């Protein structure tokens, strides 16, 4: 049984809302049974005793070998000082033989679990303790506590619902937490009729010399989401329905051609939603099911009634969107927000944020991150944060602010300079949202060899942790679209092999996730990662021949993404020649990312910044976004892409470009964008034909007169 003071699979820190895995120690659990990371609980005076966890750097050695094995759960469940039991949420102990002891204990129920997996009452530890009283292991943080001005916790307030949301067609049972009472589905690949997420691992080299250690050995973890369910499946729901909130800028700058294109784009989105999906545009319609008879007609009528006037208040609109999602009485499994704006926030950001050429040069990101409601950041759909996918429309939008909103909530930022294709950008995003197949995806790796240690994880914007003195690592992936892929690099220290040791088992990796359509929790069988240990190591030619191409491509992508961030930082400092040099170093073709976008301050501020931020957003999330621009870049960046992309040809060095066709885009996203493109072309053809007929009729009438 899992130690009850530790974060169970699926538990989240009540301060930062990050998932806490079984390896996520040290951890803190308050007397109100809420779990926290130590760094998140330190200094909070909301309990009987205020905890303080300060770095104990002089003593801490994170990769030091220890003679103390991990303590079994039945032993670790006892407190190391007073030997009372660890209480669960209901006050009972985690093991039967400790229940009476726990009831007789006079200590508070506030507990911490140290890196060595020993648990203690907070008040049992001497202030400033930095070593385990039981095993002597050094801790990363010293532990202290002081009495607080404590007031009894008030009863929870009654839930307040936004009652104008329309009930679901068939009310679904809310997903249950992933605790020990939950029936996990454990099976081999292919044993169940519903396809599973595929988890694989690749080592940079197949072999390491037996007599030599290898630091920072790269192991790539590769996860691919289950494919989309067949439409009309008899036993399973084809896909998870969505609650979608549209936040649309209808300020005065959107008048004319812009708002006409926006109306067409939103109408297209409405047509793609099913009867179980719900759409909300707060000033127009509440959260309404998109039924063919009433829902879609009401939504289209409301959209067609839009008028452009007034200013832009992004924060107010996001606050309203958060209230809509947080106030739902009934909830679909998937929830998301799409935000489109063509200008700057005229209510919350002043003129000091606009540059010489009238385009934004900086954004008060702190304001955006702090003023978003907790429900927006923590989410209410059982899958952490509610993503906000932002779209910068035209060259005058605030790219930094839109990018900050997307990054903070796990969404993507797209730049639409070519306003004629705004519908395609929406289509690509909605195509992904309507194909979510896995939620709460959690990938964990644990070292199996006693000398193997994980030094770091390259995971982009996804939260990752190295835990238990380097013996374990984890990545919180969150939500995946059907057929979507994620790749993460683990940097592993491989020790020398023992005499006669032909194979070293480095890691065991596993993945737990929730099937979005069925709500079932799936735990994949562990996969072992090993490397051969020959007496004689590989030669340089052998390394080049046997090196993993998958790992090489991902390593190149990570390094190139870091270069793009460095080039953007140089451009922000006004060092445009240095920015162009950094991009040229990655063989970015001229006209795609080089001098055309970073060569001068004017060009960079008008479009270069937005293009680079869109690409960085896509690469950090490994999710398709858009950089749909005019001119030389339009042929590449307007494709269903990730803003930047990779193209590997044989064994040659990969070419890194903006908007390589197909980068990160899933089949569902490509299909939806193709549908949008065909619809646009058909409308344009009909408009051209009608104009031609009208012109012929006018000419005939003039000729006859």
XYZ file of C-alpha atoms in Angstrom:
705
model
C 0.000 0.000 0.000
C 1.230 3.466 -0.816
C 2.351 5.693 2.030
C -0.645 7.884 2.717
C 1.446 11.006 3.305
C 2.883 10.832 -0.168
C 1.152 12.140 -3.253
C -0.831 9.349 -4.855
C -0.902 9.059 -8.612
C -3.104 11.901 -9.784
C -2.833 14.004 -6.568
C -1.966 17.634 -7.226
C -0.148 20.195 -5.152
C -2.866 22.526 -3.884
C -0.614 25.562 -4.469
C 0.990 25.049 -7.903
C -1.499 22.374 -9.118
C 1.281 20.147 -10.487
C 0.662 16.400 -10.334
C 2.446 14.680 -7.429
C 3.693 11.202 -8.295
C 4.568 8.380 -5.841
C 8.200 9.463 -6.240
C 7.368 13.093 -5.557
C 9.130 13.446 -2.233
C 9.689 15.356 -0.064
C 6.045 16.338 0.360
C 3.844 18.039 2.959
C 0.298 17.206 4.028
C -1.605 19.670 6.207
C -4.112 18.900 8.950
C -6.868 19.609 6.415
C -5.470 16.705 4.316
C -4.290 18.870 1.412
C -0.981 17.912 -0.210
C 1.790 20.367 -1.106
C 5.357 20.446 -2.315
C 7.649 21.646 0.457
C 8.578 24.765 -1.506
C 4.890 25.570 -1.998
C 3.913 25.102 1.675
C 6.858 26.953 3.195
C 5.829 30.094 5.082
C 2.071 29.570 4.776
C 0.378 30.528 8.061
C -2.983 28.893 7.370
C -2.450 25.995 9.798
C -1.740 25.440 13.491
C 1.993 25.564 12.812
C 3.650 27.567 10.047
C 6.178 25.325 8.256
C 9.516 26.625 6.990
C 11.608 24.619 4.555
C 14.934 26.259 3.760
C 17.677 24.937 1.427
C 20.333 22.936 3.274
C 22.953 23.330 0.539
C 26.141 22.720 2.601
C 24.967 19.220 3.473
C 22.951 18.146 0.450
C 24.446 15.857 -2.184
C 21.642 14.928 -4.593
C 23.490 12.125 -6.383
C 25.304 10.698 -3.349
C 25.095 6.914 -3.094
C 23.335 5.803 0.073
C 23.467 2.552 2.035
C 19.863 2.944 3.107
C 17.398 1.105 0.848
C 13.917 2.462 0.350
C 11.802 1.573 3.343
C 8.798 -0.720 2.723
C 5.418 0.966 2.944
C 4.414 -0.759 6.186
C 7.585 0.477 7.901
C 7.638 3.903 6.247
C 4.106 4.514 7.481
C 5.396 4.984 11.053
C 6.632 8.345 12.196
C 10.356 8.348 12.817
C 10.203 10.201 16.148
C 7.003 9.482 18.078
C 6.212 6.284 16.109
C 2.567 7.228 15.629
C 0.706 6.204 12.485
C 0.308 8.286 9.349
C -3.313 9.419 9.160
C -5.347 9.318 5.960
C -7.827 11.968 4.938
C -10.398 10.503 7.300
C -8.008 10.318 10.215
C -7.419 6.555 10.057
C -3.953 5.092 9.824
C -2.561 3.599 6.639
C -2.106 0.161 8.235
C -4.463 -1.746 10.513
C -1.935 -2.409 13.291
C -1.261 1.315 13.699
C -4.849 2.529 13.952
C -4.991 2.469 17.748
C -1.568 4.057 18.069
C -2.623 6.885 15.772
C -5.774 7.549 17.776
C -3.767 7.832 20.973
C -1.156 10.156 19.454
C -1.253 13.722 20.753
C 0.664 15.108 17.772
C -1.067 17.078 15.065
C -1.883 15.421 11.762
C 0.415 17.787 9.833
C 3.078 15.557 8.301
C 6.020 15.620 5.935
C 7.560 12.781 3.926
C 11.300 13.168 3.364
C 13.403 12.093 0.353
C 14.301 8.889 2.202
C 10.559 8.089 2.442
C 10.464 8.389 6.252
C 7.452 10.308 7.535
C 7.302 12.702 10.503
C 4.918 14.914 12.366
C 5.976 18.497 11.741
C 6.108 19.199 15.489
C 8.259 16.125 16.183
C 11.263 17.568 14.347
C 13.741 19.888 16.019
C 13.759 23.265 14.208
C 16.457 23.336 11.570
C 16.579 19.554 11.102
C 18.338 18.712 7.826
C 19.107 14.996 8.318
C 16.735 12.084 8.811
C 16.583 11.043 12.507
C 15.990 7.434 11.409
C 18.501 6.721 8.616
C 20.753 9.793 8.719
C 20.188 10.719 5.066
C 20.818 14.374 4.195
C 17.775 16.365 3.123
C 17.659 19.045 0.468
C 15.781 21.393 2.836
C 15.922 21.942 6.567
C 12.605 21.681 8.430
C 11.287 24.143 11.014
C 7.901 25.234 12.319
C 6.482 28.053 14.426
C 3.017 28.398 16.031
C 0.525 30.317 13.912
C -2.374 32.566 14.838
C -4.727 29.727 14.087
C -8.410 30.066 13.383
C -10.663 27.061 12.760
C -11.279 26.461 9.113
C -14.723 27.726 8.012
C -17.064 25.231 6.396
C -16.753 25.083 2.617
C -18.923 27.564 0.802
C -21.828 26.245 -1.183
C -21.052 25.746 -4.843
C -22.121 28.614 -7.071
C -23.079 27.599 -10.579
C -23.477 29.578 -13.743
C -27.013 28.340 -14.255
C -27.338 29.454 -17.855
C -25.235 26.551 -19.124
C -27.292 23.954 -20.956
C -27.340 20.452 -19.402
C -25.548 17.650 -21.189
C -27.571 15.256 -23.284
C -26.564 12.361 -21.031
C -25.126 13.487 -17.730
C -21.803 11.761 -17.231
C -20.313 10.538 -13.983
C -17.391 12.745 -12.958
C -14.005 11.041 -13.373
C -12.822 9.473 -10.139
C -9.369 10.279 -8.736
C -6.511 7.928 -9.480
C -6.113 6.564 -5.956
C -5.677 3.074 -4.600
C -9.402 2.426 -4.726
C -9.485 3.031 -8.474
C -9.407 -0.012 -10.720
C -6.439 0.538 -13.001
C -6.531 -1.158 -16.384
C -3.210 -2.972 -16.764
C -2.692 -4.887 -19.968
C -0.229 -5.551 -22.734
C -0.421 -3.675 -26.011
C -3.222 -4.956 -28.234
C -5.041 -7.073 -25.630
C -8.013 -4.681 -25.501
C -10.160 -3.747 -28.454
C -9.668 -0.041 -27.695
C -6.148 0.975 -28.762
C -3.661 2.087 -26.124
C -1.103 4.815 -25.865
C 2.226 3.543 -27.206
C 5.293 4.157 -25.042
C 8.793 3.474 -26.330
C 12.385 4.326 -25.419
C 15.542 4.768 -27.507
C 19.175 4.921 -26.353
C 21.600 7.171 -28.202
C 24.019 4.214 -28.566
C 23.310 0.484 -28.346
C 26.461 -0.272 -26.374
C 28.827 1.284 -23.827
C 32.268 -0.109 -22.998
C 32.196 -2.288 -19.902
C 35.158 -0.679 -18.229
C 34.099 2.939 -18.745
C 31.402 5.137 -17.261
C 29.282 7.322 -19.524
C 27.887 10.563 -18.119
C 24.886 12.290 -19.698
C 23.965 9.239 -21.754
C 20.803 10.170 -23.659
C 17.660 8.057 -23.439
C 14.667 9.314 -25.412
C 11.145 8.541 -24.206
C 8.584 8.506 -27.013
C 4.832 8.480 -26.390
C 2.159 8.313 -29.076
C -1.487 8.855 -28.159
C -4.168 6.350 -29.132
C -5.687 6.960 -32.583
C -9.101 8.469 -33.007
C -11.958 6.034 -32.437
C -13.917 4.984 -35.476
C -16.983 7.144 -36.034
C -20.196 5.421 -35.055
C -18.560 2.891 -32.764
C -21.252 0.775 -31.154
C -19.700 0.117 -27.749
C -17.540 3.158 -27.166
C -18.115 6.852 -27.506
C -16.336 7.954 -30.681
C -14.631 10.902 -28.995
C -14.770 13.025 -25.873
C -17.186 15.988 -26.155
C -15.886 19.474 -25.436
C -16.922 22.644 -23.639
C -15.476 25.445 -25.783
C -15.444 29.124 -24.803
C -14.714 31.610 -27.593
C -13.226 34.960 -26.558
C -13.367 37.208 -29.633
C -12.008 40.721 -30.013
C -14.748 42.904 -31.498
C -13.119 46.259 -30.797
C -13.268 49.087 -33.314
C -10.085 47.917 -35.051
C -11.901 44.731 -36.160
C -14.415 46.631 -38.308
C -14.916 45.753 -41.955
C -13.001 42.937 -43.615
C -11.603 41.530 -40.342
C -14.904 40.940 -38.585
C -16.427 39.480 -41.748
C -13.628 36.891 -41.879
C -14.002 36.231 -38.163
C -17.728 35.537 -38.541
C -17.063 33.030 -41.315
C -14.390 31.317 -39.211
C -16.641 30.984 -36.164
C -19.506 29.688 -38.317
C -17.166 27.008 -39.645
C -16.261 26.000 -36.082
C -19.957 25.798 -35.173
C -20.580 23.465 -38.127
C -17.859 21.064 -36.916
C -19.203 20.697 -33.372
C -21.456 17.775 -32.494
C -24.672 17.653 -30.445
C -22.757 16.695 -27.277
C -20.334 19.634 -27.641
C -21.127 22.989 -26.052
C -20.056 26.443 -27.196
C -20.113 29.707 -25.287
C -19.505 33.226 -26.520
C -20.427 35.009 -23.323
C -21.790 38.246 -24.763
C -23.731 36.304 -27.394
C -24.849 32.890 -26.147
C -24.371 30.906 -22.916
C -22.805 27.446 -22.854
C -25.126 25.751 -25.349
C -25.200 22.299 -26.908
C -24.585 22.476 -30.643
C -27.645 20.547 -31.747
C -28.529 20.702 -35.423
C -32.029 22.081 -34.831
C -31.561 24.845 -32.273
C -28.032 25.171 -30.918
C -26.134 25.773 -34.153
C -28.769 28.099 -35.556
C -28.731 30.210 -32.385
C -24.938 30.366 -32.383
C -24.724 31.433 -36.031
C -27.412 34.063 -35.573
C -25.560 35.492 -32.601
C -22.246 35.542 -34.451
C -23.756 37.271 -37.474
C -25.024 39.989 -35.141
C -21.517 40.974 -34.041
C -20.538 44.633 -34.429
C -17.041 46.051 -34.048
C -16.742 48.956 -31.631
C -15.040 50.028 -28.417
C -11.677 49.018 -26.950
C -9.894 45.758 -26.079
C -10.071 44.360 -22.525
C -8.425 40.949 -22.677
C -8.216 40.430 -18.920
C -11.908 41.089 -18.373
C -12.854 38.647 -21.115
C -10.586 35.932 -19.722
C -12.053 36.486 -16.281
C -15.555 35.961 -17.675
C -14.387 32.841 -19.551
C -12.924 31.450 -16.335
C -16.198 32.059 -14.493
C -18.118 30.244 -17.221
C -15.892 27.179 -16.989
C -15.673 27.216 -13.214
C -19.420 27.683 -12.815
C -20.517 24.720 -14.903
C -23.016 22.452 -13.202
C -22.397 19.791 -15.858
C -18.970 19.286 -17.390
C -17.797 17.700 -20.593
C -14.503 15.767 -20.345
C -12.604 18.310 -22.470
C -12.630 22.065 -21.936
C -10.724 24.824 -23.701
C -10.707 28.539 -24.528
C -9.821 30.152 -27.849
C -8.807 33.812 -27.728
C -8.437 36.013 -30.817
C -7.310 39.638 -30.762
C -5.915 42.076 -33.295
C -4.623 44.723 -30.894
C -3.321 45.600 -27.453
C -5.239 45.571 -24.205
C -6.331 49.216 -24.056
C -7.653 48.956 -20.491
C -4.817 47.199 -18.630
C -1.692 48.128 -20.614
C -0.713 51.730 -21.230
C 1.142 53.499 -24.010
C 4.503 52.589 -22.465
C 4.116 49.125 -23.958
C 4.063 50.349 -27.537
C 7.191 50.937 -29.574
C 8.263 53.635 -31.972
C 6.446 52.040 -34.908
C 3.199 51.618 -32.968
C 3.558 47.877 -32.361
C 3.905 46.303 -28.905
C 7.484 46.016 -27.651
C 6.814 44.523 -24.234
C 3.912 43.164 -22.262
C 3.193 43.133 -18.582
C 3.269 39.337 -18.431
C 3.124 39.408 -14.631
C -0.280 41.095 -14.772
C -1.648 38.514 -17.182
C -0.362 35.603 -15.139
C -1.496 36.962 -11.803
C -4.925 38.216 -12.830
C -6.077 35.037 -14.561
C -8.451 33.231 -12.235
C -7.232 30.078 -10.471
C -9.870 28.022 -12.289
C -8.239 29.008 -15.573
C -4.816 27.924 -14.429
C -5.759 24.861 -12.381
C -8.627 23.740 -14.601
C -11.943 22.234 -13.779
C -12.056 19.346 -16.234
C -9.938 16.851 -14.335
C -6.861 17.499 -16.421
C -4.995 20.318 -14.727
C -4.985 23.696 -16.410
C -7.619 24.722 -18.912
C -5.628 25.576 -22.055
C -6.152 28.949 -23.702
C -5.217 28.843 -27.393
C -4.453 32.384 -28.523
C -4.485 33.842 -32.029
C -2.733 37.094 -32.874
C -4.647 38.643 -35.769
C -2.726 41.059 -37.983
C 0.514 42.896 -37.289
C -0.775 45.182 -34.512
C -1.642 42.562 -31.894
C 0.290 42.189 -28.622
C 2.320 39.058 -29.376
C 4.103 38.987 -26.026
C 0.877 39.140 -24.027
C -0.890 36.545 -26.182
C 2.124 34.244 -25.984
C 2.293 34.672 -22.189
C -1.378 33.713 -21.786
C -0.935 30.591 -23.925
C 2.294 29.509 -22.236
C 0.916 29.942 -18.735
C -2.168 27.816 -19.415
C -0.677 25.108 -21.633
C -2.179 26.423 -24.864
C -0.546 27.408 -28.140
C 0.004 30.836 -29.670
C -0.626 31.305 -33.396
C 0.174 34.327 -35.551
C -2.180 35.169 -38.416
C -0.689 37.916 -40.557
C -2.526 36.718 -43.663
C -6.024 37.411 -42.383
C -7.693 35.550 -45.256
C -6.735 32.200 -43.680
C -7.986 32.827 -40.139
C -10.571 30.090 -40.685
C -7.810 27.574 -41.448
C -5.999 28.487 -38.236
C -9.172 27.955 -36.217
C -9.814 24.695 -38.053
C -6.402 23.285 -37.187
C -6.849 24.103 -33.517
C -10.415 22.779 -33.300
C -9.430 19.639 -35.190
C -7.096 18.814 -32.328
C -9.540 19.725 -29.572
C -12.205 17.474 -31.104
C -9.821 14.514 -31.124
C -8.501 14.444 -27.530
C -7.854 10.779 -26.752
C -5.743 10.803 -23.563
C -5.773 13.006 -20.475
C -3.654 13.195 -17.322
C -0.796 11.495 -19.143
C 2.013 10.820 -16.682
C 5.318 9.246 -17.770
C 7.631 7.906 -15.065
C 11.089 6.329 -15.209
C 12.913 4.600 -12.366
C 16.527 3.430 -12.282
C 16.895 -0.325 -11.938
C 20.704 -0.574 -11.729
C 22.087 0.586 -8.377
C 24.663 2.850 -10.026
C 22.472 4.508 -12.651
C 21.333 8.095 -11.973
C 19.137 10.527 -13.917
C 20.799 13.949 -14.163
C 18.160 15.893 -16.028
C 15.130 15.885 -18.325
C 14.666 17.935 -21.497
C 10.883 18.338 -21.547
C 10.201 21.830 -22.919
C 7.206 23.430 -21.230
C 6.063 20.185 -19.617
C 6.703 19.908 -15.885
C 9.393 17.330 -15.149
C 11.144 16.239 -11.987
C 14.221 14.265 -11.005
C 13.509 12.648 -7.659
C 14.822 10.240 -5.039
C 18.477 11.267 -5.399
C 18.361 10.804 -9.168
C 16.813 7.362 -9.007
C 13.562 8.427 -10.645
C 12.212 11.006 -13.075
C 8.761 11.930 -14.299
C 7.042 14.147 -16.860
C 3.513 15.533 -16.539
C 2.325 15.470 -20.166
C -1.329 16.271 -19.556
C -3.630 16.072 -22.581
C -2.888 14.475 -25.956
C -4.794 14.612 -29.230
C -5.349 11.407 -31.185
C -2.096 10.176 -32.790
C -0.170 13.039 -31.187
C 3.417 12.319 -30.192
C 5.733 13.545 -27.453
C 9.483 13.040 -27.130
C 11.558 13.750 -24.036
C 15.287 13.362 -23.453
C 16.618 11.862 -20.214
C 20.269 12.519 -19.365
C 21.496 9.422 -17.551
C 24.803 8.596 -15.840
C 25.826 5.031 -16.723
C 28.372 3.490 -14.301
C 31.132 1.031 -15.074
C 29.887 -2.504 -15.507
C 30.894 -5.334 -13.258
C 32.994 -8.280 -14.341
C 31.003 -10.406 -16.734
C 28.133 -7.933 -16.925
C 27.075 -8.097 -20.556
C 23.925 -5.966 -20.291
C 23.108 -3.067 -17.957
C 19.440 -2.414 -17.368
C 19.220 1.353 -17.053
C 15.561 2.204 -16.517
C 12.041 0.975 -16.332
C 9.522 3.353 -17.847
C 5.776 3.341 -17.564
C 2.830 5.591 -18.314
C -0.516 6.212 -16.683
C -3.332 8.132 -18.356
C -7.079 8.509 -18.534
C -8.944 7.527 -21.692
C -10.771 10.727 -22.609
C -13.765 9.009 -24.212
C -14.427 6.316 -21.596
C -12.988 7.940 -18.452
C -11.093 4.753 -17.599
C -7.614 4.990 -16.132
C -4.999 2.972 -17.986
C -1.624 1.948 -16.575
C 0.791 0.564 -19.158
C 3.085 -2.330 -18.334
C 6.632 -1.273 -17.485
C 9.157 -1.269 -20.316
C 12.830 -2.002 -19.566
C 15.604 0.084 -21.155
C 18.965 -1.655 -21.444
C 22.354 -1.139 -23.037
C 24.956 -3.739 -24.023
C 28.326 -3.704 -22.240
C 31.026 -5.168 -24.500
C 34.609 -5.405 -23.280
C 35.751 -3.146 -26.110
C 33.749 -0.015 -26.795
C 32.428 1.158 -30.145
C 34.813 2.885 -32.513
C 34.052 6.334 -33.911
C 32.822 4.964 -37.276
C 30.674 2.410 -35.441
C 29.150 5.132 -33.273
C 28.217 7.148 -36.359
C 26.698 4.083 -37.991
C 24.843 2.708 -34.961
C 23.749 5.967 -33.319
C 19.972 6.276 -33.006
C 18.536 8.554 -35.695
C 15.460 9.156 -33.518
C 17.587 10.453 -30.650
C 19.736 12.551 -33.018
C 16.664 14.247 -34.504
C 15.186 15.045 -31.103
C 18.504 16.315 -29.767
C 18.829 18.562 -32.808
C 15.290 19.854 -32.346
C 15.944 20.704 -28.692
C 19.222 22.473 -29.489
C 17.679 24.371 -32.390
C 14.773 25.492 -30.224
C 17.262 26.837 -27.711
C 19.012 28.696 -30.541
C 15.728 30.262 -31.634
C 15.146 31.481 -28.085
C 18.672 32.911 -28.068
C 18.087 34.622 -31.424
C 14.866 36.162 -30.148
C 16.634 37.404 -27.008
C 19.301 39.029 -29.205
C 16.638 40.682 -31.359
C 14.867 42.004 -28.261
C 18.162 43.617 -27.218
C 18.418 45.238 -30.642
C 21.289 42.979 -31.769
C 19.662 41.995 -35.048
C 22.872 40.935 -36.799
C 23.619 38.538 -33.933
C 20.081 37.145 -34.133
C 20.473 36.478 -37.857
C 23.847 34.799 -37.244
C 22.349 32.446 -34.655
C 19.569 31.437 -37.048
C 22.013 30.932 -39.907
C 23.959 28.561 -37.685
C 21.000 26.172 -37.843
C 20.796 26.337 -41.652
C 17.503 28.225 -41.669
C 16.881 29.071 -45.343
C 17.068 32.732 -46.255
C 13.688 34.417 -46.383
C 12.138 31.977 -43.908
C 13.608 33.049 -40.613
C 16.687 35.086 -41.252
C 17.186 38.661 -42.408
C 13.563 39.034 -43.559
C 12.321 38.857 -39.957
C 15.163 39.895 -37.644
C 17.312 42.133 -39.850
C 15.821 45.406 -38.599
C 13.870 46.690 -35.658
C 10.859 47.612 -37.777
C 10.494 44.216 -39.432
C 11.117 42.346 -36.201
C 8.525 44.312 -34.241
C 5.923 44.154 -37.001
C 6.061 40.401 -37.643
C 9.362 38.776 -36.652
C 8.610 38.648 -32.947
C 5.189 37.061 -33.496
C 6.585 34.492 -35.938
C 9.325 33.451 -33.524
C 6.979 33.294 -30.534
C 4.524 31.145 -32.495
C 7.317 28.741 -33.365
C 8.678 28.658 -29.827
C 5.189 27.972 -28.496
C 4.752 25.028 -30.851
C 8.156 23.519 -30.106
C 7.830 23.941 -26.358
C 4.462 22.132 -26.435
C 5.352 19.809 -29.348
C 1.950 20.763 -30.717
C 0.935 22.257 -34.041
C 0.353 25.985 -34.150
C 0.365 28.499 -36.984
C 2.510 31.291 -38.382
C 0.438 32.289 -41.392
C 2.200 35.172 -43.071
C 2.529 36.997 -46.370
C 5.404 36.939 -48.798
C 8.277 34.469 -48.957
C 7.233 32.624 -45.819
C 3.675 32.000 -46.867
C 4.515 28.886 -48.842
C 5.920 27.146 -45.811
C 4.522 28.737 -42.719
C 0.926 28.712 -43.904
C 0.947 24.924 -44.025
C -0.575 22.824 -41.287
C 2.552 23.050 -39.263
C 4.108 23.908 -35.985
C 5.572 27.224 -36.948
C 8.989 25.604 -37.112
C 9.706 22.113 -38.326
C 12.246 19.434 -39.072
C 13.122 17.668 -42.271
C 15.517 14.739 -42.037
C 16.881 13.394 -45.305
C 18.809 10.153 -44.984
C 21.845 10.499 -42.738
C 22.421 14.130 -43.636
C 22.184 16.902 -41.068
C 18.557 17.910 -40.581
C 17.397 21.240 -41.936
C 15.525 23.359 -39.430
C 12.904 25.636 -40.910
C 9.900 27.668 -39.980
C 6.682 25.918 -40.857
C 7.846 22.656 -42.388
C 4.680 21.019 -43.693
C 3.158 18.519 -41.285
C 5.335 19.247 -38.253
C 3.396 18.197 -35.119
C 0.052 18.305 -36.955
C -2.046 15.196 -36.355
C -4.229 13.511 -38.997
C -7.354 14.998 -37.400
C -5.871 18.499 -37.515
C -4.816 18.135 -41.156
C -8.218 16.768 -42.106
C -10.040 19.656 -40.429
C -7.782 22.221 -42.072
C -8.259 20.597 -45.483
C -12.018 20.787 -44.940
C -11.691 24.478 -44.107
C -9.529 25.187 -47.133
C -11.968 23.432 -49.464
C -14.887 25.357 -47.965
C -13.054 28.669 -48.386
C -12.135 27.917 -51.989
C -15.708 26.919 -52.754
C -17.026 30.148 -51.243
C -14.483 32.187 -53.190
C -15.445 30.412 -56.407
C -19.126 31.078 -55.784
C -18.377 34.735 -55.051
C -16.320 35.056 -58.226
C -19.016 33.384 -60.310
C -21.713 35.618 -58.861
C -19.614 38.731 -59.505
C -18.925 37.599 -63.068
C -22.629 37.057 -63.750
C -23.456 40.417 -62.221
C -20.832 42.115 -64.391
C -22.141 40.433 -67.568
C -25.692 41.452 -66.757
C -24.591 45.065 -66.187
C -22.650 45.100 -69.467
C -25.609 43.736 -71.436
C -27.942 46.313 -69.953
C -25.538 49.149 -70.793
C -25.075 47.833 -74.319
C -28.785 47.601 -74.890
C -29.312 51.195 -73.845
